[in-house]
Coordinates of C-alpha atoms in Angstrom, one line a residue:
Chain X
M21 CA 2.8 -34.4 23.0
R22 CA 0.3 -32.0 24.4
K23 CA -2.2 -30.4 22.1
Q24 CA -1.4 -26.9 23.3
Q25 CA 2.2 -27.4 22.1
L26 CA 1.0 -28.5 18.7
I27 CA -1.4 -25.5 18.5
K28 CA 1.5 -23.2 19.5
F29 CA 3.5 -24.7 16.7
I30 CA 0.8 -24.2 14.1
E31 CA 0.2 -20.7 15.2
G32 CA 3.9 -20.0 14.6
K33 CA 4.5 -19.0 18.2
A34 CA 6.8 -21.9 19.1
S35 CA 10.4 -21.3 19.8
L36 CA 13.1 -23.0 17.7
S37 CA 13.6 -25.8 20.2
E38 CA 9.9 -26.3 20.6
Q39 CA 9.7 -26.4 16.8
K40 CA 12.3 -29.1 16.7
Q41 CA 10.5 -31.1 19.4
V42 CA 7.2 -31.0 17.4
L43 CA 8.9 -31.9 14.1
N44 CA 10.6 -34.9 15.8
W45 CA 7.3 -36.0 17.2
I46 CA 5.6 -35.7 13.8
E47 CA 8.3 -37.7 12.1
K48 CA 8.4 -40.5 14.7
D49 CA 5.1 -42.1 13.8
E50 CA 2.8 -42.2 10.8
A51 CA -0.2 -41.8 13.1
N52 CA 1.3 -38.7 14.7
S53 CA 1.9 -37.2 11.3
K54 CA -1.7 -37.9 10.2
Y55 CA -3.1 -36.5 13.4
F56 CA -1.0 -33.3 13.1
L57 CA -1.8 -32.7 9.4
G58 CA -5.5 -33.0 10.1
L59 CA -5.1 -30.6 13.1
K60 CA -3.2 -28.1 11.1
N61 CA -5.7 -28.0 8.2
L62 CA -8.6 -27.8 10.5
W63 CA -7.0 -25.0 12.5
V64 CA -6.4 -23.0 9.3
I65 CA -9.8 -23.6 7.8
S66 CA -11.6 -22.7 11.1
S67 CA -9.6 -19.6 11.7
L68 CA -10.1 -18.0 8.2
P69 CA -10.7 -14.3 8.5
Y70 CA -14.0 -13.1 7.1
E71 CA -13.0 -9.4 7.0
E72 CA -13.6 -7.5 3.8
S73 CA -10.7 -5.6 2.2
Q74 CA -10.6 -1.9 1.4
R75 CA -11.9 -0.9 -2.0
D76 CA -8.5 0.6 -3.1
E77 CA -7.0 -2.9 -3.0
F78 CA -9.2 -3.8 -5.8
I79 CA -8.7 -0.6 -7.7
H80 CA -5.0 -1.2 -7.5
F81 CA -5.4 -4.9 -8.6
S82 CA -7.7 -4.1 -11.5
S83 CA -5.8 -1.2 -12.9
E84 CA -2.7 -3.3 -13.1
N85 CA -4.1 -6.5 -14.4
L86 CA -7.5 -6.2 -16.0
N87 CA -8.1 -4.1 -19.0
T88 CA -11.8 -4.1 -19.4
G89 CA -13.4 -0.7 -19.3
K90 CA -10.3 0.8 -21.0
N91 CA -11.3 -0.5 -24.4
K92 CA -12.8 2.9 -25.3
K93 CA -9.5 4.6 -24.8
R94 CA -7.7 2.0 -26.7
K95 CA -9.7 2.7 -29.9
D96 CA -8.3 6.2 -30.0
F97 CA -4.9 4.8 -30.5
S98 CA -5.9 2.2 -33.1
F99 CA -4.4 4.3 -35.9
F100 CA -1.0 4.4 -34.1
A101 CA -1.4 0.7 -33.3
I102 CA -1.9 -0.2 -37.0
A103 CA 0.9 2.1 -38.0
A104 CA 3.2 0.6 -35.4
S105 CA 2.5 -2.9 -36.4
L106 CA 3.0 -2.1 -40.1
L107 CA 6.3 -0.6 -39.2
L108 CA 7.2 -3.7 -37.1
L109 CA 6.2 -6.0 -40.0
V110 CA 8.4 -4.0 -42.4
T111 CA 11.3 -4.1 -40.0
I112 CA 11.0 -7.8 -39.4
G113 CA 10.7 -8.4 -43.1
L114 CA 13.9 -6.4 -43.7
N115 CA 15.7 -8.3 -41.0
I116 CA 14.7 -11.6 -42.4
F117 CA 15.8 -10.4 -45.8
Q118 CA 19.2 -9.4 -44.5
Y119 CA 19.5 -12.6 -42.5
Y120 CA 19.1 -14.8 -45.5
R121 CA 21.2 -12.5 -47.7
S122 CA 24.3 -12.8 -45.5
P123 CA 26.4 -15.5 -47.1
L124 CA 27.8 -17.1 -44.0
N125 CA 24.6 -17.1 -42.1
F126 CA 26.6 -15.5 -39.2
R127 CA 24.5 -14.6 -36.3
S128 CA 25.2 -11.0 -35.5
P129 CA 25.0 -9.9 -31.9
E130 CA 21.6 -8.4 -32.5
D131 CA 20.3 -11.7 -33.7
M132 CA 21.5 -13.4 -30.6
R133 CA 18.9 -11.6 -28.7
P134 CA 15.9 -13.8 -27.8
L135 CA 13.1 -13.2 -30.3
L136 CA 10.8 -12.1 -27.6
S137 CA 11.6 -10.1 -24.5
L138 CA 10.5 -11.1 -21.1
K139 CA 7.5 -8.9 -21.1
D140 CA 6.0 -10.1 -24.3
R141 CA 5.5 -13.7 -23.2
N142 CA 2.5 -14.9 -21.4
I143 CA 4.5 -16.0 -18.4
N144 CA 4.5 -14.3 -15.0
T145 CA 7.8 -12.6 -14.4
L146 CA 9.2 -12.3 -10.9
S147 CA 11.1 -9.3 -9.9
F148 CA 13.1 -8.8 -6.7
Y149 CA 14.8 -5.7 -5.5
T150 CA 17.3 -5.4 -2.6
N151 CA 17.1 -2.0 -0.9
K152 CA 20.1 0.1 -0.1
G153 CA 21.7 -1.5 2.9
V154 CA 20.3 -4.9 2.2
K155 CA 21.7 -7.9 0.3
G156 CA 19.9 -11.0 -0.9
V157 CA 20.0 -14.5 -2.5
V158 CA 17.6 -15.7 -5.2
T159 CA 17.2 -19.2 -6.5
L160 CA 16.1 -19.2 -10.2
P161 CA 13.6 -21.7 -11.5
D162 CA 16.5 -23.8 -13.0
S163 CA 18.1 -23.8 -9.5
S164 CA 20.9 -21.4 -10.5
V165 CA 21.7 -19.2 -7.5
V166 CA 22.2 -15.4 -7.6
W167 CA 23.6 -13.3 -4.8
L168 CA 22.3 -9.7 -5.0
N169 CA 24.3 -6.8 -3.7
S170 CA 22.4 -3.7 -2.3
D171 CA 20.3 -1.6 -4.6
T172 CA 19.9 -4.4 -7.2
R173 CA 17.0 -5.6 -9.1
I174 CA 16.6 -9.0 -10.7
T175 CA 13.8 -10.0 -13.1
Y176 CA 13.1 -13.4 -14.4
P177 CA 10.2 -15.6 -15.6
E178 CA 8.4 -17.9 -13.2
R179 CA 9.7 -20.8 -15.2
F180 CA 12.1 -20.9 -18.1
T181 CA 10.7 -21.9 -21.4
G182 CA 12.0 -21.7 -24.9
S183 CA 15.6 -21.9 -26.0
F184 CA 17.0 -19.3 -23.6
R185 CA 16.9 -18.7 -19.9
E186 CA 16.4 -14.9 -19.7
V187 CA 17.3 -12.9 -16.7
E188 CA 17.5 -9.1 -16.3
I189 CA 19.9 -7.4 -13.8
S190 CA 20.3 -3.9 -12.8
G191 CA 22.9 -3.5 -10.1
E192 CA 25.5 -6.0 -8.9
A193 CA 25.0 -9.7 -8.7
Y194 CA 27.1 -12.9 -8.5
F195 CA 25.8 -15.8 -10.5
E196 CA 26.3 -19.5 -10.0
V197 CA 24.5 -20.8 -13.1
R198 CA 23.3 -24.4 -13.2
S199 CA 24.9 -26.0 -16.2
N200 CA 22.6 -26.8 -19.1
P201 CA 24.2 -27.1 -22.5
D202 CA 20.9 -27.1 -24.3
T203 CA 19.5 -23.8 -23.1
A204 CA 21.9 -20.9 -22.6
M205 CA 21.2 -18.3 -20.0
I206 CA 21.1 -14.7 -21.2
V207 CA 21.7 -12.1 -18.6
S208 CA 20.8 -8.6 -19.9
T209 CA 21.6 -5.4 -18.1
N210 CA 20.3 -1.9 -18.1
K211 CA 23.4 -1.0 -20.1
D212 CA 24.3 -2.2 -23.6
L213 CA 25.7 -5.4 -22.3
K214 CA 24.4 -8.9 -22.4
I215 CA 26.1 -12.1 -21.2
E216 CA 25.5 -15.5 -22.6
V217 CA 26.4 -18.4 -20.4
L218 CA 25.9 -22.2 -20.3
G219 CA 27.0 -22.9 -16.7
T220 CA 29.5 -20.9 -14.8
K221 CA 30.3 -18.6 -11.9
F222 CA 30.5 -14.9 -12.7
L223 CA 29.9 -11.5 -11.3
I224 CA 28.1 -8.7 -13.1
R225 CA 28.0 -5.1 -12.0
S226 CA 25.8 -2.6 -13.8
Y227 CA 24.4 0.1 -11.7
A228 CA 22.3 2.6 -13.5
D229 CA 24.1 5.5 -11.8
D230 CA 27.6 4.2 -12.6
N231 CA 29.3 5.2 -15.8
D232 CA 30.7 1.8 -16.5
A233 CA 29.6 -1.8 -16.2
Q234 CA 31.8 -4.7 -15.3
A235 CA 31.7 -8.4 -15.8
T236 CA 34.2 -10.8 -14.1
L237 CA 34.4 -14.5 -14.7
F238 CA 35.3 -16.9 -11.9
S239 CA 35.1 -20.2 -13.6
G240 CA 33.8 -21.7 -16.8
S241 CA 33.3 -19.4 -19.8
I242 CA 30.9 -16.6 -20.7
K243 CA 30.3 -14.6 -23.8
L244 CA 29.8 -10.9 -23.7
I245 CA 27.4 -9.5 -26.3
S246 CA 27.1 -5.8 -26.9
P247 CA 24.6 -4.9 -29.6
R248 CA 25.5 -2.6 -32.4
N249 CA 24.5 0.9 -31.9
R250 CA 25.2 4.4 -33.1
Y251 CA 28.5 4.6 -31.2
S252 CA 30.0 1.2 -31.7
R253 CA 30.0 -1.9 -33.7
G254 CA 28.5 -4.8 -32.0
Y255 CA 30.8 -7.4 -30.7
V256 CA 31.0 -10.8 -29.1
K257 CA 33.8 -11.4 -26.6
K258 CA 34.6 -14.6 -24.9
L259 CA 36.1 -14.4 -21.4
K260 CA 38.5 -16.8 -19.7
P261 CA 38.4 -17.5 -16.0
L262 CA 39.8 -14.7 -13.8
E263 CA 39.3 -12.2 -16.6
S264 CA 37.3 -9.1 -16.2
V265 CA 35.9 -6.6 -18.6
I266 CA 35.0 -3.0 -18.0
I267 CA 32.7 -1.3 -20.5
D268 CA 32.4 2.5 -20.3
K269 CA 29.5 4.5 -21.4
N270 CA 30.9 4.8 -25.0
N271 CA 30.9 1.1 -25.2
S272 CA 34.7 0.9 -25.4
I273 CA 36.0 -2.2 -23.5
R274 CA 38.9 -2.8 -21.3
L275 CA 40.1 -6.2 -20.5
I276 CA 41.8 -7.0 -17.2
H277 CA 43.7 -10.3 -16.8
N278 CA 44.1 -11.8 -13.4
S279 CA 41.3 -9.6 -11.9
D280 CA 41.2 -9.4 -8.1
T281 CA 38.3 -11.7 -7.8
L282 CA 38.5 -11.9 -4.0
K283 CA 38.1 -8.1 -3.8
S284 CA 35.2 -7.9 -6.3
I285 CA 33.0 -10.4 -4.4
A286 CA 34.0 -9.2 -1.0
W287 CA 30.5 -7.9 -0.6
K288 CA 29.1 -11.4 -0.8
R289 CA 31.0 -12.2 2.4
G290 CA 29.9 -8.9 4.0
M291 CA 33.2 -7.1 3.5
L292 CA 34.0 -3.8 1.9
I293 CA 37.5 -3.5 0.5
F294 CA 39.0 -0.3 -0.9
E295 CA 42.5 0.0 -2.4
E296 CA 43.5 3.4 -3.5
T297 CA 39.8 3.9 -4.3
P298 CA 38.7 7.5 -5.2
I299 CA 36.5 8.9 -2.5
Q300 CA 33.6 9.4 -4.9
E301 CA 33.5 5.6 -5.5
V302 CA 33.8 4.9 -1.8
L303 CA 30.9 7.2 -1.0
K304 CA 28.7 5.6 -3.7
E305 CA 29.5 2.2 -2.3
L306 CA 28.7 3.3 1.2
E307 CA 25.4 4.9 0.1
R308 CA 24.3 1.5 -1.3
W309 CA 25.7 -0.4 1.6
H310 CA 24.2 1.6 4.4
G311 CA 21.4 3.5 2.7
T312 CA 22.8 6.8 3.8
E313 CA 23.2 10.0 1.7
F314 CA 26.4 11.9 1.6
I315 CA 26.5 15.7 1.1
I316 CA 29.9 17.1 0.1
Q317 CA 30.4 20.5 1.5
D318 CA 34.0 21.0 0.4
K319 CA 34.8 19.9 -3.2
S320 CA 38.5 19.7 -2.5
I321 CA 38.1 16.4 -0.6
L322 CA 37.2 14.7 -3.9
S323 CA 40.9 14.2 -4.6
C324 CA 41.3 11.8 -1.6
K325 CA 41.9 8.1 -2.1
I326 CA 41.0 5.6 0.5
T327 CA 42.6 2.2 1.3
A328 CA 40.7 0.3 4.0
Q329 CA 38.9 -2.9 4.8
F330 CA 35.6 -3.1 6.6
N331 CA 33.8 -6.1 7.9
S332 CA 30.2 -5.3 9.0
E333 CA 31.2 -2.1 10.8
S334 CA 28.6 0.5 11.4
I335 CA 28.6 3.6 9.3
V336 CA 29.8 5.6 12.3
Q337 CA 32.8 3.3 12.8
I338 CA 33.5 3.5 9.0
M339 CA 33.4 7.3 9.1
E340 CA 35.7 7.4 12.1
V341 CA 38.3 5.3 10.1
I342 CA 38.0 7.5 7.1
K343 CA 38.4 10.6 9.3
Y344 CA 41.5 9.0 10.8
C345 CA 43.2 8.2 7.5
S346 CA 42.2 11.2 5.4
P347 CA 41.7 14.9 5.9
I348 CA 37.9 14.4 5.8
D349 CA 35.6 15.4 8.7
Y350 CA 32.0 14.4 8.9
K351 CA 28.7 15.2 10.7
I352 CA 25.8 12.8 10.8
K353 CA 22.2 14.2 10.8
E354 CA 19.7 11.3 10.6
R355 CA 20.3 9.6 7.3
Q356 CA 22.5 12.4 5.8
I357 CA 26.2 12.7 6.3
F358 CA 27.9 16.0 5.7
L359 CA 31.5 15.9 4.6
S360 CA 34.0 18.7 5.0
R361 CA 37.8 19.2 5.2
R362 CA 39.4 19.1 8.6
Chain I
M28 CA -27.6 -24.1 -4.2
F29 CA -27.5 -21.5 -6.9
D30 CA -25.0 -18.7 -6.4
Q31 CA -26.2 -15.5 -8.1
R32 CA -22.9 -13.8 -7.7
A33 CA -21.0 -16.7 -9.2
A34 CA -23.4 -16.5 -12.2
D35 CA -22.8 -12.8 -12.6
L36 CA -19.1 -13.4 -12.4
K37 CA -19.4 -16.1 -15.0
N38 CA -21.1 -13.6 -17.3
G39 CA -18.2 -11.3 -16.9
S40 CA -19.6 -8.8 -14.4
M41 CA -16.8 -6.7 -13.1
K42 CA -18.9 -5.6 -10.2
A43 CA -19.4 -9.3 -9.1
F44 CA -15.7 -9.9 -9.4
E45 CA -14.9 -6.8 -7.3
E46 CA -17.2 -8.0 -4.6
V47 CA -15.7 -11.5 -4.5
Y48 CA -12.2 -10.0 -4.6
L49 CA -12.8 -7.7 -1.6
K50 CA -14.6 -10.3 0.3
L51 CA -12.1 -13.1 -0.1
L52 CA -8.7 -11.4 -0.5
K53 CA -7.7 -11.4 3.2
M54 CA -8.9 -15.0 3.4
V55 CA -6.7 -16.2 0.5
V56 CA -3.7 -14.3 1.7
Y57 CA -4.1 -15.7 5.2
F58 CA -4.6 -19.3 3.9
A59 CA -1.5 -19.1 1.7
Y60 CA 0.6 -17.5 4.5
Q61 CA -0.3 -20.4 6.9
Y62 CA 1.5 -22.8 4.6
L63 CA 4.1 -20.7 3.0
S64 CA 5.2 -18.6 6.0
D65 CA 6.2 -15.8 3.7
M66 CA 3.9 -12.8 3.4
S67 CA 5.2 -11.6 0.0
Q68 CA 4.8 -15.0 -1.4
A69 CA 1.4 -15.3 0.0
R70 CA 0.4 -12.0 -1.5
S71 CA 1.7 -13.1 -4.9
V72 CA -0.2 -16.3 -4.7
A73 CA -3.4 -14.3 -3.9
H74 CA -2.7 -12.2 -6.9
D75 CA -2.4 -15.2 -9.2
V76 CA -5.5 -16.8 -7.7
F77 CA -7.7 -13.8 -8.5
L78 CA -6.2 -13.3 -11.9
S79 CA -6.8 -16.9 -12.8
L80 CA -10.4 -16.6 -11.4
W81 CA -11.0 -13.7 -13.7
E82 CA -9.4 -15.4 -16.7
N83 CA -11.2 -18.7 -16.1
R84 CA -14.5 -17.1 -15.1
A85 CA -16.3 -19.0 -17.9
S86 CA -15.7 -22.3 -16.2
I87 CA -17.0 -21.3 -12.8
D88 CA -19.6 -23.8 -11.5
V89 CA -22.6 -21.6 -10.4
E90 CA -24.0 -24.5 -8.3
G91 CA -20.8 -24.7 -6.3
N92 CA -19.3 -22.5 -3.5
L93 CA -17.0 -19.8 -4.8
Q94 CA -15.1 -19.7 -1.5
S95 CA -14.3 -23.4 -1.7
Y96 CA -13.3 -23.1 -5.4
I97 CA -11.0 -20.2 -4.7
L98 CA -9.4 -21.8 -1.7
T99 CA -8.8 -25.0 -3.7
T100 CA -7.0 -23.0 -6.4
T101 CA -5.0 -21.3 -3.6
K102 CA -4.1 -24.7 -2.2
N103 CA -2.9 -26.0 -5.5
K104 CA -0.7 -22.9 -6.1
C105 CA 0.8 -23.3 -2.6
I106 CA 1.5 -27.0 -3.3
N107 CA 3.4 -26.1 -6.5
I108 CA 5.5 -23.5 -4.7
L109 CA 6.4 -25.8 -1.9
K110 CA 7.1 -28.7 -4.2
H111 CA 9.4 -26.4 -6.2
H112 CA 11.2 -25.3 -3.0
L113 CA 11.7 -28.8 -1.7
L114 CA 13.0 -30.1 -5.0
E115 CA 15.2 -27.2 -6.1
T116 CA 16.5 -25.5 -3.0
K117 CA 19.4 -26.9 -1.1
F118 CA 19.6 -23.9 1.1
G119 CA 18.1 -23.1 4.4
S120 CA 18.3 -24.9 7.7
I121 CA 17.1 -28.5 8.3
T122 CA 14.3 -27.1 10.4
E123 CA 13.2 -24.8 7.6
R124 CA 13.1 -27.7 5.2
A125 CA 11.3 -29.9 7.6
M126 CA 8.7 -27.1 8.1
K127 CA 8.2 -26.8 4.4
N128 CA 7.9 -30.6 4.2
V129 CA 5.2 -30.6 6.9
N130 CA 3.2 -27.9 5.2
Y131 CA 3.5 -29.6 1.9
N132 CA 2.2 -32.8 3.5
A133 CA -0.6 -31.0 5.1
L134 CA -1.8 -29.5 1.9
T135 CA -1.6 -32.8 0.0
D136 CA -3.3 -34.6 2.9
S137 CA -6.9 -35.9 2.3
S138 CA -8.1 -33.8 5.2
A139 CA -7.4 -30.6 3.3
D140 CA -9.6 -31.7 0.5
L141 CA -12.4 -32.7 2.9
L142 CA -12.3 -29.4 4.7
L143 CA -12.2 -27.4 1.5
T144 CA -15.4 -29.1 0.2
N145 CA -18.5 -26.9 -0.4
E146 CA -20.3 -28.9 2.1
F147 CA -18.0 -28.3 5.1
M148 CA -17.7 -24.6 4.4
E149 CA -21.4 -24.1 4.0
K150 CA -22.1 -26.2 7.0
F151 CA -19.7 -24.3 9.1
R152 CA -21.1 -20.9 8.0
I153 CA -24.7 -22.0 8.5
S154 CA -24.0 -23.5 11.8
L155 CA -22.3 -20.3 12.9
D156 CA -25.3 -18.2 11.7
K157 CA -27.7 -20.3 13.7
L158 CA -26.1 -19.2 17.0
P159 CA -27.8 -16.5 19.1
E160 CA -26.4 -13.1 18.1
K161 CA -24.5 -12.4 21.3
T162 CA -23.0 -15.9 21.5
K163 CA -21.9 -15.7 17.9
E164 CA -20.3 -12.3 18.5
A165 CA -18.5 -13.6 21.6
F166 CA -17.3 -16.7 19.6
L167 CA -16.1 -14.6 16.6
L168 CA -14.3 -12.1 18.9
S169 CA -12.5 -14.9 20.6
R170 CA -11.7 -16.9 17.5
F171 CA -10.9 -14.3 14.9
K172 CA -10.0 -11.2 16.8
R173 CA -8.1 -13.2 19.5
L174 CA -9.7 -11.3 22.4
S175 CA -9.5 -12.8 25.8
Y176 CA -12.7 -13.6 27.7
E177 CA -12.1 -10.6 30.0
E178 CA -11.9 -8.3 27.0
I179 CA -15.1 -9.8 25.5
S180 CA -16.9 -9.5 28.8
V181 CA -16.1 -5.8 28.9
R182 CA -17.3 -5.3 25.3
Q183 CA -20.5 -7.2 25.9
S184 CA -20.9 -5.8 29.4
V185 CA -21.6 -9.1 31.1
S186 CA -19.5 -11.2 33.5
V187 CA -16.6 -13.4 32.5
K188 CA -18.6 -16.4 33.7
N189 CA -21.3 -15.4 31.2
I190 CA -18.8 -15.3 28.4
E191 CA -17.5 -18.7 29.4
Y192 CA -21.1 -20.0 29.2
R193 CA -21.6 -18.5 25.8
M194 CA -18.4 -20.0 24.4
M195 CA -19.4 -23.4 25.7
Q196 CA -22.8 -23.1 24.0
A197 CA -21.2 -22.1 20.7
L198 CA -18.7 -24.9 20.8
K199 CA -21.3 -27.5 21.8
H200 CA -23.5 -26.3 19.0
L201 CA -20.8 -26.3 16.3
R202 CA -19.6 -29.7 17.4
R203 CA -23.1 -31.1 17.3
D204 CA -23.8 -29.7 13.8
L205 CA -20.5 -30.7 12.4
I206 CA -20.4 -34.2 13.9
D207 CA -23.9 -34.6 12.5
F208 CA -22.5 -33.8 9.1
F209 CA -19.5 -36.1 9.1
P210 CA -20.8 -39.2 10.8
V211 CA -17.8 -41.4 11.0
V212 CA -14.8 -40.3 9.1
L213 CA -14.5 -36.9 10.6
G214 CA -15.5 -37.8 14.1
L215 CA -12.0 -37.8 15.3
M216 CA -11.2 -34.5 13.6
V217 CA -14.2 -32.7 14.9
T218 CA -13.1 -33.7 18.4
N219 CA -9.9 -32.0 17.5
L220 CA -11.8 -29.0 16.4
Y221 CA -13.5 -29.0 19.7
S222 CA -10.2 -29.2 21.5
I223 CA -8.8 -26.3 19.5
F224 CA -11.8 -24.2 20.3
K225 CA -11.4 -25.2 24.0
I226 CA -7.9 -24.0 24.1
I227 CA -8.3 -20.7 22.3

């Protein structure tokens, strides 16, 4: 093995086949491996950059993480802080009182919430966001896997501690949860919907700009928890496989037996499936999928319904199909698409 | 070797922390990136490293070298991340896994510890500082800015032959200094260093 080849590999400039060659060479012999590791470390250490960073980098860092220097400002709020903590104490006290007063010790949906939310703990939380037009896969610290559809954010702690595995979702995601009977996973959404699972496969859809949220179970079992609020009594609902629940903005729920699971995770396989879907929903989906913006110039097209299947077609191809099977015409200007009636 | 800035930082000086942060941020990101091959992960490691430096400032050793301390923290964080990836992820191609494995082995190899010692870092820096101004400049331009000899010769307005000579001088000098420092153990490795320098 020539040194140049190894250096090229270390610099990350080797092609895939060259990478394989080097990896094979490393694995062949203990001495090769030892030699390579020394070379790699030496190369890194001796090529460290000594450039200073711009000052704004630090300003950004310190304003987000360090709170010295702001103590003065904090004092002004101390009255509110004390008032708030007193109120909190009273609330907690009342809650405990109520908890012990209830004869059956039944845990209401509100009590099912973890005692602390993600942000209160002293653990780093990780947050990933898939842009419009992009999808992604995330492996959680417990090796559960989550597929993220476009325009979706997932937030979770660097490692799971305590009696729950807490994950926050905004958008659409398919979960394959690693089974662990001792610590349930709690998936909370930006809507009034939480899901408690032990180990299953399920889909959750909760976009901030959608009116409803939907959860679909593929296998195993999940528990939906919707906390009590002004509009509805809290409830806990258990789902069976292939059942799907839609919750609208008034928190009323609709159960669907034999949900079309293939259709609902088509996005995971890179497919878009519409069946008699109102054009407004189609457009919303396409906006997320391709990161484009639709501008409707003729409101009468909103009554159209679309039935079509797309498999990684470009937005132009998709628009051609829509034009073909509906009275809609379109014009593309950069990232905006103008819709009118033909 | 007493480090005034480390002492200030230990006493909670924000100014000292800012200086250290700006001076070493790029270095930490670069180091982490070399082993993680993921820029956003490397940035998040750097973020954690500096946060923990600030939080643990009380335990800084003022007699040590901050750079080596910080890079060692970085190394440990990278090891944890790679270990986690290797244990928990079943995804990604075989090559990807093999790459991660190699990087993990590199970080846990004894050579990483040796190279991250105060002594090596200091020696490297001092040795570099002892070079004549123009030679040092040529060396840094070639090593860190990745300029070709032709480009350097234009900058320094001398012939390419002259640059070649300067590079040779720099390498000989570094080699002598560093071999001096690690008499037996690192002899082999310093020859590697030499060959790396020769190639680049």
